[in-house]
């Protein structure tokens, strides 16, 4: 915390679970992404369309997604989800 009792951006990210993704060429912070990944994985969804829809439903609960960039967000979040789930299953 700084002298005003505010968290630094790094500390706030760690505390609130914000992850940075590149969306439409810009770095964007998304809150609750790890929780969304865990919840979607627990549901056992298999198709990309189902996973993508559920991820975006969860992401938009805690984050503003500009309508014009919704597809870019969905693509980036699904890509990150696949990376995370491959790591958790020990796949190369």
Coordinates of C-alpha atoms in Angstrom, one line a residue:
X1 CA 0.0 0.0 0.0
X2 CA 1.1 3.5 -0.6
X3 CA 1.0 6.4 1.9
X4 CA -2.7 7.0 1.0
X5 CA -3.7 3.4 1.8
X6 CA -4.2 2.4 -1.8
X7 CA -2.9 -0.7 -3.4
X8 CA -0.3 -0.6 -6.2
X9 CA -1.6 -1.9 -9.5
X10 CA 0.4 -5.1 -9.1
X11 CA -0.9 -5.7 -5.6
X12 CA -4.5 -5.0 -6.7
X13 CA -4.1 -7.5 -9.5
X14 CA -2.8 -10.1 -7.2
X15 CA -5.6 -9.5 -4.6
X16 CA -8.5 -9.4 -7.1
X17 CA -7.2 -12.0 -9.5
X18 CA -6.8 -9.8 -12.5
X19 CA -4.9 -11.2 -15.5
X20 CA -3.6 -9.3 -18.5
X21 CA -4.6 -10.5 -22.0
X22 CA -3.8 -9.0 -25.3
X23 CA -7.1 -8.1 -27.0
X24 CA -7.3 -6.3 -30.3
X25 CA -3.6 -5.4 -29.9
X26 CA -4.0 -3.9 -26.4
X27 CA -3.2 -5.2 -22.9
X28 CA -6.5 -5.6 -21.0
X29 CA -6.9 -6.6 -17.4
X30 CA -9.7 -9.2 -16.8
X31 CA -10.8 -9.8 -13.3
X32 CA -11.8 -13.3 -12.1
X33 CA -10.5 -15.2 -15.1
X34 CA -8.9 -18.0 -13.1
X35 CA -12.2 -18.5 -11.3
X36 CA -14.1 -18.6 -14.6
X37 CA -11.6 -21.1 -16.0
X38 CA -12.1 -23.4 -13.0
X39 CA -15.9 -23.1 -13.1
X40 CA -16.1 -23.9 -16.8
X41 CA -13.6 -26.8 -16.5
X42 CA -15.7 -28.2 -13.6
X43 CA -18.8 -28.2 -15.8
X44 CA -17.1 -30.6 -18.2
X45 CA -18.0 -28.7 -21.4
X46 CA -16.4 -30.1 -24.5
X47 CA -17.2 -28.0 -27.6
X48 CA -15.3 -24.7 -28.2
X49 CA -18.6 -22.9 -28.8
X50 CA -20.1 -24.1 -25.4
X51 CA -16.8 -23.3 -23.6
X52 CA -16.5 -19.9 -25.3
X53 CA -20.1 -18.9 -24.4
X54 CA -19.8 -20.0 -20.8
X55 CA -16.5 -18.2 -20.4
X56 CA -17.9 -15.0 -21.7
X57 CA -20.9 -15.2 -19.5
X58 CA -18.7 -15.4 -16.5
X59 CA -16.2 -12.8 -17.7
X60 CA -18.9 -10.3 -18.3
X61 CA -20.2 -10.7 -14.7
X62 CA -17.1 -8.9 -13.4
X63 CA -15.8 -7.0 -16.4
X64 CA -17.0 -4.5 -19.0
X65 CA -16.7 -5.9 -22.5
X66 CA -17.2 -3.4 -25.3
X67 CA -19.8 -4.9 -27.7
X68 CA -17.7 -4.1 -30.7
X69 CA -14.8 -6.2 -29.2
X70 CA -16.9 -9.0 -27.8
X71 CA -15.6 -11.5 -30.4
X72 CA -12.0 -10.4 -29.8
X73 CA -12.5 -10.9 -26.1
X74 CA -14.1 -14.3 -26.6
X75 CA -11.3 -15.5 -28.8
X76 CA -8.6 -14.3 -26.4
X77 CA -10.3 -15.8 -23.4
X78 CA -10.8 -19.2 -25.1
X79 CA -7.2 -19.3 -26.2
X80 CA -6.0 -18.5 -22.7
X81 CA -8.4 -21.1 -21.3
X82 CA -7.0 -23.8 -23.6
X83 CA -3.4 -22.9 -22.6
X84 CA -4.4 -23.1 -18.9
X85 CA -6.2 -26.4 -19.2
X86 CA -3.3 -27.9 -21.2
X87 CA -0.9 -27.0 -18.4
X88 CA -3.2 -28.4 -15.7
X89 CA -3.4 -31.7 -17.6
X90 CA 0.4 -31.9 -18.2
X91 CA 0.1 -31.7 -21.9
X92 CA 3.0 -30.3 -23.9

